[in-house]
Short mmCIF file of C-alpha atoms in Angstrom, two decimals:
data_model
loop_
_atom_site.label_atom_id
_atom_site.label_comp_id
_atom_site.label_asym_id
_atom_site.label_seq_id
_atom_site.Cartn_x
_atom_site.Cartn_y
_atom_site.Cartn_z
CA MET A 1 112.00 92.05 69.49
CA ASP A 2 108.30 92.30 68.70
CA ALA A 3 105.46 91.97 71.18
CA LYS A 4 104.42 88.52 69.80
CA ALA A 5 107.86 87.12 70.56
CA MET A 6 107.95 88.70 74.01
CA GLY A 7 104.48 87.52 75.04
CA PRO A 8 105.21 83.75 75.28
CA LYS A 9 108.61 84.36 76.91
CA ALA A 10 107.03 86.59 79.58
CA MET A 11 104.32 84.05 80.24
CA GLY A 12 106.95 81.31 80.45
CA ARG A 13 108.89 83.29 83.08
CA LEU A 14 105.76 83.87 85.12
CA THR A 15 104.88 80.17 84.90
CA ARG A 16 108.33 79.14 86.08
CA LEU A 17 108.21 81.58 89.00
CA ALA A 18 104.87 80.09 90.03
CA GLN A 19 106.14 76.52 90.17
CA PRO A 20 106.48 75.26 93.75
CA GLY A 21 110.28 74.93 93.56
CA HIS A 22 110.83 78.39 92.13
CA PHE A 23 108.22 79.85 94.54
CA MET A 24 110.11 78.42 97.50
CA ARG A 25 113.32 80.06 96.35
CA TRP A 26 112.06 83.55 95.51
CA SER A 27 109.58 83.75 98.35
CA GLY A 28 112.32 82.77 100.81
CA SER A 29 114.38 85.74 99.68
CA LEU A 30 111.43 88.13 99.61
CA LEU A 31 109.72 87.18 102.87
CA PRO A 32 112.17 88.86 105.33
CA TRP A 33 111.83 92.14 103.49
CA VAL A 34 108.02 91.98 103.40
CA ALA A 35 107.92 91.02 107.09
CA GLY A 36 110.28 93.89 107.96
CA LEU A 37 108.17 96.37 106.00
CA ALA A 38 105.03 95.10 107.82
CA VAL A 39 106.69 95.67 111.25
CA LEU A 40 107.79 99.17 110.22
CA LEU A 41 104.30 100.14 108.91
CA LEU A 42 102.63 98.71 112.05
CA ALA A 43 104.94 100.70 114.27
CA VAL A 44 104.31 103.93 112.31
CA GLY A 45 100.59 103.20 112.13
CA GLN A 46 100.29 102.58 115.89
CA TYR A 47 102.22 105.75 116.67
CA MET A 48 99.89 107.75 114.37
CA THR A 49 96.85 106.00 115.90
CA TRP A 50 97.71 106.99 119.44
CA PHE A 51 99.67 110.20 119.11
CA VAL A 52 98.55 111.89 115.87
CA ALA A 53 94.90 110.97 115.30
CA PRO A 54 92.58 113.03 117.57
CA PRO A 55 89.60 111.70 119.52
CA ASP A 56 86.31 111.90 117.68
CA TYR A 57 83.95 114.60 118.85
CA GLN A 58 81.17 112.07 119.24
CA GLN A 59 82.94 108.75 119.85
CA GLY A 60 85.81 110.07 121.92
CA GLU A 61 88.73 107.63 122.42
CA THR A 62 86.52 104.75 121.26
CA VAL A 63 87.19 105.83 117.63
CA ARG A 64 90.69 104.34 117.94
CA ILE A 65 89.16 100.85 117.58
CA MET A 66 88.51 101.93 113.95
CA TYR A 67 92.24 101.72 113.20
CA ILE A 68 92.15 97.97 113.83
CA HIS A 69 88.56 97.23 112.80
CA VAL A 70 88.63 98.74 109.31
CA PRO A 71 91.97 97.19 108.21
CA ALA A 72 90.82 93.82 109.51
CA ALA A 73 87.55 94.13 107.55
CA TRP A 74 89.49 95.05 104.40
CA MET A 75 91.81 92.05 104.80
CA ALA A 76 88.95 89.66 105.55
CA VAL A 77 87.35 90.50 102.20
CA PHE A 78 90.73 90.69 100.38
CA PHE A 79 91.71 87.16 101.41
CA TYR A 80 88.39 85.74 100.31
CA GLY A 81 88.86 87.45 96.95
CA THR A 82 92.31 85.87 96.82
CA MET A 83 90.72 82.46 97.51
CA ALA A 84 88.13 83.01 94.74
CA VAL A 85 90.89 83.76 92.20
CA SER A 86 92.83 80.74 93.37
CA ALA A 87 89.72 78.61 93.04
CA LEU A 88 89.52 79.58 89.35
CA GLY A 89 93.14 78.59 89.07
CA THR A 90 92.32 75.15 90.52
CA LEU A 91 89.20 74.47 88.41
CA ILE A 92 90.20 76.08 85.06
CA TRP A 93 94.01 76.16 84.83
CA ARG A 94 94.79 73.40 87.35
CA HIS A 95 97.80 75.41 88.49
CA PRO A 96 99.97 73.59 91.04
CA LEU A 97 100.09 76.57 93.39
CA ALA A 98 96.37 77.53 93.15
CA ASP A 99 95.15 75.17 95.83
CA VAL A 100 98.19 75.89 97.95
CA ALA A 101 97.42 79.63 97.82
CA GLN A 102 93.73 79.02 98.58
CA ARG A 103 94.41 76.73 101.59
CA ALA A 104 97.06 79.09 102.98
CA ALA A 105 94.71 82.10 102.68
CA ALA A 106 91.72 80.50 104.48
CA PRO A 107 92.94 80.56 108.11
CA ILE A 108 94.45 84.02 107.67
CA GLY A 109 91.19 85.35 106.26
CA ALA A 110 89.22 83.68 109.04
CA ALA A 111 91.48 85.29 111.64
CA PHE A 112 91.08 88.77 110.15
CA THR A 113 87.29 88.26 109.97
CA LEU A 114 87.17 87.24 113.63
CA ILE A 115 89.22 90.38 114.57
CA CYS A 116 86.78 92.46 112.56
CA LEU A 117 83.78 90.96 114.33
CA VAL A 118 85.28 91.27 117.82
CA THR A 119 86.51 94.86 117.38
CA GLY A 120 83.18 95.75 115.75
CA SER A 121 81.34 94.39 118.81
CA LEU A 122 83.60 96.34 121.18
CA TRP A 123 83.05 99.46 119.08
CA GLY A 124 79.28 98.91 118.91
CA LYS A 125 78.72 98.56 122.68
CA PRO A 126 79.39 102.26 123.56
CA MET A 127 77.94 103.56 120.28
CA TRP A 128 74.83 101.37 119.83
CA GLY A 129 74.34 100.19 123.39
CA THR A 130 74.80 96.50 122.47
CA TYR A 131 77.56 94.19 121.29
CA TRP A 132 75.53 92.76 118.45
CA VAL A 133 72.66 93.67 116.16
CA TRP A 134 71.48 91.84 113.11
CA ASP A 135 72.68 94.61 110.86
CA ALA A 136 73.17 93.76 107.19
CA ARG A 137 76.91 94.49 107.24
CA LEU A 138 77.41 92.61 110.52
CA THR A 139 75.37 89.66 109.37
CA SER A 140 77.20 89.37 106.05
CA MET A 141 80.58 89.51 107.84
CA LEU A 142 79.40 86.74 110.15
CA VAL A 143 78.35 84.70 107.10
CA LEU A 144 81.87 85.27 105.71
CA PHE A 145 83.42 83.91 108.92
CA LEU A 146 81.18 80.82 108.75
CA ILE A 147 82.14 80.28 105.15
CA TYR A 148 85.81 80.40 106.07
CA CYS A 149 85.20 77.87 108.88
CA GLY A 150 83.22 75.68 106.52
CA LEU A 151 85.99 75.61 103.93
CA LEU A 152 88.62 74.74 106.53
CA ALA A 153 86.39 71.93 107.84
CA LEU A 154 85.80 70.60 104.30
CA TRP A 155 89.56 70.39 103.66
CA ARG A 156 89.87 68.22 106.78
CA THR A 157 86.87 66.08 105.96
CA ILE A 158 87.90 64.96 102.43
CA GLU A 159 91.01 62.83 102.60
CA ASP A 160 91.85 62.78 98.86
CA PRO A 161 93.69 66.09 98.16
CA ASN A 162 92.45 66.41 94.58
CA ARG A 163 88.82 65.88 95.49
CA ALA A 164 89.22 68.26 98.43
CA ALA A 165 90.75 70.93 96.19
CA ARG A 166 87.90 70.76 93.69
CA ALA A 167 85.15 70.65 96.31
CA VAL A 168 86.63 73.61 98.17
CA ALA A 169 87.16 75.56 94.97
CA ILE A 170 83.54 75.16 93.96
CA LEU A 171 82.23 76.11 97.39
CA THR A 172 84.55 79.09 97.47
CA LEU A 173 83.21 80.46 94.19
CA VAL A 174 79.63 79.92 95.48
CA GLY A 175 80.52 81.86 98.66
CA ALA A 176 81.97 84.72 96.64
CA VAL A 177 78.39 85.92 96.11
CA ASN A 178 78.65 87.28 99.69
CA LEU A 179 81.43 89.75 98.80
CA PRO A 180 79.27 92.31 96.95
CA ILE A 181 76.67 91.95 99.74
CA ILE A 182 79.30 92.94 102.24
CA LYS A 183 80.41 95.88 100.13
CA PHE A 184 77.04 97.27 99.11
CA SER A 185 74.88 96.25 102.08
CA VAL A 186 75.13 99.79 103.53
CA ASN A 187 73.63 101.13 100.25
CA TRP A 188 71.04 98.45 99.63
CA TRP A 189 69.54 98.35 103.15
CA SER A 190 69.05 100.63 106.11
CA THR A 191 71.93 99.74 108.40
CA LEU A 192 73.71 101.15 111.43
CA HIS A 193 76.94 101.29 109.44
CA GLN A 194 77.75 104.48 107.66
CA PRO A 195 78.34 104.39 103.82
CA ALA A 196 81.79 104.26 102.37
CA SER A 197 84.04 107.06 103.71
CA ILE A 198 87.28 106.47 101.85
CA LEU A 199 86.68 104.83 98.45
CA ARG A 200 83.79 106.97 97.16
CA MET A 201 82.90 109.46 94.45
CA GLY A 202 83.88 112.91 95.53
CA GLY A 203 86.82 111.77 97.69
CA PRO A 204 87.07 110.68 101.33
CA THR A 205 84.83 112.25 103.98
CA ILE A 206 87.28 111.61 106.86
CA HIS A 207 89.44 114.45 108.12
CA PRO A 208 93.11 114.10 107.13
CA THR A 209 94.22 113.79 110.74
CA MET A 210 92.22 110.55 110.97
CA LEU A 211 92.49 109.46 107.31
CA TYR A 212 96.29 109.25 107.11
CA PRO A 213 96.71 107.08 110.23
CA LEU A 214 93.93 104.83 108.89
CA LEU A 215 95.58 104.48 105.47
CA VAL A 216 98.88 103.62 107.14
CA MET A 217 97.20 100.94 109.20
CA ILE A 218 95.41 99.57 106.11
CA ALA A 219 98.79 99.45 104.35
CA ALA A 220 100.36 97.71 107.36
CA ALA A 221 97.58 95.12 107.51
CA SER A 222 97.99 94.51 103.76
CA VAL A 223 101.75 93.98 103.90
CA LEU A 224 101.34 91.85 107.06
CA GLY A 225 98.70 89.80 105.25
CA ILE A 226 101.08 89.22 102.32
CA ALA A 227 103.88 88.17 104.62
CA LEU A 228 101.59 85.74 106.45
CA HIS A 229 100.27 84.36 103.20
CA LEU A 230 103.77 83.79 101.75
CA GLN A 231 104.87 81.99 104.91
CA ALA A 232 101.65 79.93 105.05
CA MET A 233 102.13 78.89 101.40
CA ARG A 234 105.69 77.82 102.12
CA THR A 235 104.52 75.84 105.10
CA GLU A 236 101.76 74.19 103.00
CA ILE A 237 104.22 73.21 100.26
CA LEU A 238 106.55 71.65 102.79
CA ARG A 239 103.66 69.82 104.49
CA ARG A 240 102.60 68.35 101.14
CA ARG A 241 106.18 67.29 100.36
CA VAL A 242 106.44 65.54 103.73
CA ARG A 243 103.11 63.82 103.07
CA THR A 244 104.24 62.63 99.66
CA LEU A 245 107.55 61.36 101.02
CA THR A 246 105.74 59.57 103.87
CA ILE A 247 103.40 57.82 101.42
CA LEU A 248 106.27 56.80 99.15
CA GLU A 249 108.23 55.44 102.13
CA ALA A 250 105.19 53.51 103.32
CA GLU A 251 104.71 52.01 99.87
CA ARG A 252 108.36 51.07 99.74
CA LEU A 253 108.16 49.34 103.11
CA ASP A 254 104.98 47.51 102.03
CA ALA A 255 106.75 46.33 98.85
CA ALA A 256 109.74 45.16 100.87
CA LEU A 257 107.53 43.15 103.23
CA LEU A 258 105.55 41.59 100.44
CA ALA A 259 108.62 40.64 98.38
CA PRO A 260 109.74 37.64 100.59
CA GLN A 261 106.15 36.33 100.61
CA ALA A 262 105.94 36.39 96.84
CA ALA A 263 109.25 34.56 96.60
#
């Protein structure tokens, strides 16, 4: 079979898998395995954090906050990127799951951003002598958290689901401008944060005894985020089904009440 014949079939399979009904079936089978893997990675990561990784020669035991702070920061940015891609799916392709994925990702991303800000403040107090400074990286992460909160508020403000989906998608894409600012703020401005230590030209600058526990915790946070997102999407689909059924039932009752009057 040639590539031209396989292309449409492969796209058709992907489209079917992404339909809400198919998604509910395959995600229900996959979710327990993803959740189990997340628990396993978290257990291994926490063991390595406390019993394998050594104290830092400058920061001492305070450095262990890094193993929560860095994965949370990574997931905060990752989920906003997921929302931006989903926003394109809503505006361009009008995919039925795009708005579901975006709405499910928002509270999870906001939670990871809040964890990042709180752990960063706890880390900053002994290192910088204060819980907060208007550092470029800190400020851009705070802006990210406010964007998350704004998107969640906008969903609740607009009653019409279609209008809400389009408005949130547009605002999400506008807010995506903040992502490169978060990433490159340490290079563009003089900040208290150090430059990239893992994803950089020339390889990581962190010692392996600290790098490997950190990578395991990043993997754990990533798998946990996927599990939470799948569950949140399933919950959102069920919520929308209940809303649709409630509206249909209300319309049926209204029609039944009006029928005798018309007669």
